[in-house]
mmCIF file with all atom_site columns, C-alpha atoms in Angstrom:
data_model
loop_
_atom_site.group_PDB
_atom_site.id
_atom_site.type_symbol
_atom_site.label_atom_id
_atom_site.label_alt_id
_atom_site.label_comp_id
_atom_site.label_asym_id
_atom_site.label_entity_id
_atom_site.label_seq_id
_atom_site.pdbx_PDB_ins_code
_atom_site.Cartn_x
_atom_site.Cartn_y
_atom_site.Cartn_z
_atom_site.occupancy
_atom_site.B_iso_or_equiv
_atom_site.pdbx_formal_charge
_atom_site.auth_seq_id
_atom_site.auth_comp_id
_atom_site.auth_asym_id
_atom_site.auth_atom_id
_atom_site.pdbx_PDB_model_num
ATOM 1  C CA . UNK A 1 1  ? 21.661 11.620 16.226  1.00 66.00 ? 1  UNK A CA 1
ATOM 2  C CA . UNK A 1 2  ? 20.899 11.911 12.437  1.00 81.00 ? 2  UNK A CA 1
ATOM 3  C CA . UNK A 1 3  ? 18.538 15.161 11.991  1.00 86.00 ? 3  UNK A CA 1
ATOM 4  C CA . UNK A 1 4  ? 15.051 14.226 9.761   1.00 90.00 ? 4  UNK A CA 1
ATOM 5  C CA . UNK A 1 5  ? 16.587 16.987 7.099   1.00 92.00 ? 5  UNK A CA 1
ATOM 6  C CA . UNK A 1 6  ? 20.351 17.543 6.457   1.00 93.00 ? 6  UNK A CA 1
ATOM 7  C CA . UNK A 1 7  ? 21.233 20.366 3.860   1.00 94.00 ? 7  UNK A CA 1
ATOM 8  C CA . UNK A 1 8  ? 23.579 18.986 0.523   1.00 95.00 ? 8  UNK A CA 1
ATOM 9  C CA . UNK A 1 9  ? 25.744 21.249 0.164   1.00 96.00 ? 9  UNK A CA 1
ATOM 10 C CA . UNK A 1 10 ? 26.237 19.457 -3.772  1.00 98.00 ? 10 UNK A CA 1
ATOM 11 C CA . UNK A 1 11 ? 23.077 20.751 -4.585  1.00 98.00 ? 11 UNK A CA 1
ATOM 12 C CA . UNK A 1 12 ? 23.403 23.411 -7.693  1.00 98.00 ? 12 UNK A CA 1
ATOM 13 C CA . UNK A 1 13 ? 21.268 26.081 -8.211  1.00 97.00 ? 13 UNK A CA 1
ATOM 14 C CA . UNK A 1 14 ? 18.710 25.361 -10.971 1.00 97.00 ? 14 UNK A CA 1
ATOM 15 C CA . UNK A 1 15 ? 16.139 27.287 -11.020 1.00 96.00 ? 15 UNK A CA 1
ATOM 16 C CA . UNK A 1 16 ? 14.399 31.333 -9.883  1.00 95.00 ? 16 UNK A CA 1
ATOM 17 C CA . UNK A 1 17 ? 10.974 30.540 -8.005  1.00 95.00 ? 17 UNK A CA 1
ATOM 18 C CA . UNK A 1 18 ? 9.763  34.428 -9.078  1.00 94.00 ? 18 UNK A CA 1
ATOM 19 C CA . UNK A 1 19 ? 11.517 37.306 -10.600 1.00 92.00 ? 19 UNK A CA 1
ATOM 20 C CA . UNK A 1 20 ? 14.606 38.597 -9.067  1.00 88.00 ? 20 UNK A CA 1
ATOM 21 C CA . UNK A 1 21 ? 15.103 41.653 -6.557  1.00 88.00 ? 21 UNK A CA 1
ATOM 22 C CA . UNK A 1 22 ? 16.066 44.118 -9.307  1.00 87.00 ? 22 UNK A CA 1
ATOM 23 C CA . UNK A 1 23 ? 12.740 43.046 -11.049 1.00 89.00 ? 23 UNK A CA 1
ATOM 24 C CA . UNK A 1 24 ? 10.928 43.460 -8.418  1.00 89.00 ? 24 UNK A CA 1
ATOM 25 C CA . UNK A 1 25 ? 12.712 46.902 -6.970  1.00 85.00 ? 25 UNK A CA 1
ATOM 26 C CA . UNK A 1 26 ? 14.217 45.314 -4.589  1.00 86.00 ? 26 UNK A CA 1
ATOM 27 C CA . UNK A 1 27 ? 16.779 46.092 -5.486  1.00 83.00 ? 27 UNK A CA 1
ATOM 28 C CA . UNK A 1 28 ? 19.501 48.520 -7.346  1.00 79.00 ? 28 UNK A CA 1
ATOM 29 C CA . UNK A 1 29 ? 21.683 45.570 -9.678  1.00 72.00 ? 29 UNK A CA 1
ATOM 30 C CA . UNK A 1 30 ? 24.598 45.597 -7.082  1.00 71.00 ? 30 UNK A CA 1
ATOM 31 C CA . UNK A 1 31 ? 24.684 44.445 -3.358  1.00 68.00 ? 31 UNK A CA 1
ATOM 32 C CA . UNK A 1 32 ? 21.681 43.496 -1.870  1.00 71.00 ? 32 UNK A CA 1
ATOM 33 C CA . UNK A 1 33 ? 19.705 40.808 -4.085  1.00 83.00 ? 33 UNK A CA 1
ATOM 34 C CA . UNK A 1 34 ? 16.647 38.664 -1.640  1.00 92.00 ? 34 UNK A CA 1
ATOM 35 C CA . UNK A 1 35 ? 16.253 35.534 -3.901  1.00 93.00 ? 35 UNK A CA 1
ATOM 36 C CA . UNK A 1 36 ? 14.774 32.172 -3.699  1.00 95.00 ? 36 UNK A CA 1
ATOM 37 C CA . UNK A 1 37 ? 16.198 29.470 -5.834  1.00 96.00 ? 37 UNK A CA 1
ATOM 38 C CA . UNK A 1 38 ? 15.038 25.764 -5.961  1.00 96.00 ? 38 UNK A CA 1
ATOM 39 C CA . UNK A 1 39 ? 18.233 23.502 -6.167  1.00 97.00 ? 39 UNK A CA 1
ATOM 40 C CA . UNK A 1 40 ? 18.150 20.423 -8.609  1.00 97.00 ? 40 UNK A CA 1
ATOM 41 C CA . UNK A 1 41 ? 18.363 18.018 -5.797  1.00 96.00 ? 41 UNK A CA 1
ATOM 42 C CA . UNK A 1 42 ? 13.740 20.220 -4.596  1.00 94.00 ? 42 UNK A CA 1
ATOM 43 C CA . UNK A 1 43 ? 15.149 22.095 -1.626  1.00 95.00 ? 43 UNK A CA 1
ATOM 44 C CA . UNK A 1 44 ? 14.894 25.729 -1.353  1.00 96.00 ? 44 UNK A CA 1
ATOM 45 C CA . UNK A 1 45 ? 17.725 28.512 -1.458  1.00 97.00 ? 45 UNK A CA 1
ATOM 46 C CA . UNK A 1 46 ? 16.865 31.968 0.232   1.00 96.00 ? 46 UNK A CA 1
ATOM 47 C CA . UNK A 1 47 ? 18.898 34.407 0.977   1.00 94.00 ? 47 UNK A CA 1
ATOM 48 C CA . UNK A 1 48 ? 18.181 37.087 2.447   1.00 95.00 ? 48 UNK A CA 1
ATOM 49 C CA . UNK A 1 49 ? 18.483 39.834 5.266   1.00 94.00 ? 49 UNK A CA 1
ATOM 50 C CA . UNK A 1 50 ? 20.627 37.414 8.527   1.00 96.00 ? 50 UNK A CA 1
ATOM 51 C CA . UNK A 1 51 ? 18.322 38.460 10.998  1.00 97.00 ? 51 UNK A CA 1
ATOM 52 C CA . UNK A 1 52 ? 18.582 35.820 13.557  1.00 97.00 ? 52 UNK A CA 1
ATOM 53 C CA . UNK A 1 53 ? 20.456 37.242 16.803  1.00 97.00 ? 53 UNK A CA 1
ATOM 54 C CA . UNK A 1 54 ? 17.234 40.444 16.175  1.00 97.00 ? 54 UNK A CA 1
ATOM 55 C CA . UNK A 1 55 ? 14.333 37.368 16.176  1.00 97.00 ? 55 UNK A CA 1
ATOM 56 C CA . UNK A 1 56 ? 16.901 34.660 18.416  1.00 95.00 ? 56 UNK A CA 1
ATOM 57 C CA . UNK A 1 57 ? 15.571 35.745 21.911  1.00 95.00 ? 57 UNK A CA 1
ATOM 58 C CA . UNK A 1 58 ? 11.797 36.220 20.361  1.00 97.00 ? 58 UNK A CA 1
ATOM 59 C CA . UNK A 1 59 ? 10.889 33.055 18.218  1.00 97.00 ? 59 UNK A CA 1
ATOM 60 C CA . UNK A 1 60 ? 7.523  32.002 19.265  1.00 97.00 ? 60 UNK A CA 1
ATOM 61 C CA . UNK A 1 61 ? 6.489  28.831 20.935  1.00 97.00 ? 61 UNK A CA 1
ATOM 62 C CA . UNK A 1 62 ? 7.701  26.017 19.000  1.00 97.00 ? 62 UNK A CA 1
ATOM 63 C CA . UNK A 1 63 ? 10.308 27.075 17.010  1.00 97.00 ? 63 UNK A CA 1
ATOM 64 C CA . UNK A 1 64 ? 14.310 26.968 17.222  1.00 95.00 ? 64 UNK A CA 1
ATOM 65 C CA . UNK A 1 65 ? 16.830 27.831 15.483  1.00 95.00 ? 65 UNK A CA 1
ATOM 66 C CA . UNK A 1 66 ? 20.089 25.776 15.168  1.00 94.00 ? 66 UNK A CA 1
ATOM 67 C CA . UNK A 1 67 ? 23.753 26.566 15.656  1.00 93.00 ? 67 UNK A CA 1
ATOM 68 C CA . UNK A 1 68 ? 24.341 26.276 12.299  1.00 94.00 ? 68 UNK A CA 1
ATOM 69 C CA . UNK A 1 69 ? 20.422 28.102 11.021  1.00 96.00 ? 69 UNK A CA 1
ATOM 70 C CA . UNK A 1 70 ? 20.510 31.214 10.405  1.00 97.00 ? 70 UNK A CA 1
ATOM 71 C CA . UNK A 1 71 ? 16.728 33.776 9.846   1.00 97.00 ? 71 UNK A CA 1
ATOM 72 C CA . UNK A 1 72 ? 17.149 34.960 6.821   1.00 97.00 ? 72 UNK A CA 1
ATOM 73 C CA . UNK A 1 73 ? 13.968 38.224 6.205   1.00 96.00 ? 73 UNK A CA 1
ATOM 74 C CA . UNK A 1 74 ? 12.961 38.726 2.349   1.00 95.00 ? 74 UNK A CA 1
ATOM 75 C CA . UNK A 1 75 ? 10.747 40.900 0.779   1.00 94.00 ? 75 UNK A CA 1
ATOM 76 C CA . UNK A 1 76 ? 6.890  39.244 1.636   1.00 94.00 ? 76 UNK A CA 1
ATOM 77 C CA . UNK A 1 77 ? 6.760  40.979 -2.369  1.00 93.00 ? 77 UNK A CA 1
ATOM 78 C CA . UNK A 1 78 ? 9.394  38.682 -3.315  1.00 93.00 ? 78 UNK A CA 1
ATOM 79 C CA . UNK A 1 79 ? 7.885  35.146 -2.233  1.00 94.00 ? 79 UNK A CA 1
ATOM 80 C CA . UNK A 1 80 ? 3.902  36.325 -4.012  1.00 94.00 ? 80 UNK A CA 1
ATOM 81 C CA . UNK A 1 81 ? 6.131  36.832 -6.782  1.00 94.00 ? 81 UNK A CA 1
ATOM 82 C CA . UNK A 1 82 ? 7.273  33.060 -6.335  1.00 95.00 ? 82 UNK A CA 1
ATOM 83 C CA . UNK A 1 83 ? 3.697  31.585 -6.169  1.00 94.00 ? 83 UNK A CA 1
ATOM 84 C CA . UNK A 1 84 ? 3.063  30.878 -9.513  1.00 93.00 ? 84 UNK A CA 1
ATOM 85 C CA . UNK A 1 85 ? 6.663  28.175 -9.142  1.00 93.00 ? 85 UNK A CA 1
ATOM 86 C CA . UNK A 1 86 ? 5.856  26.951 -5.919  1.00 90.00 ? 86 UNK A CA 1
ATOM 87 C CA . UNK A 1 87 ? 3.707  23.224 -6.372  1.00 84.00 ? 87 UNK A CA 1
ATOM 88 C CA . UNK A 1 88 ? 1.179  22.764 -4.388  1.00 85.00 ? 88 UNK A CA 1
ATOM 89 C CA . UNK A 1 89 ? 2.088  20.356 -1.714  1.00 74.00 ? 89 UNK A CA 1
#
């Protein structure tokens, strides 16, 4: 069965949405670097803490994770900082 959407692993990083984790005080610049990027095909890549195992058993009704999907968490301020870079639908 074909999925309605599939990630393209050949897409390249095009531009950061918002500000870097270091600029927002969410990283010391070494190993903790949550981030949001637009790819050259228009998809969005999110780098965050993998909390799939912690949330899998308590997802809201109608929310599901495929075996090849991960639930990641980023600082709320990071998404707020990216708001101006995210076009309206």
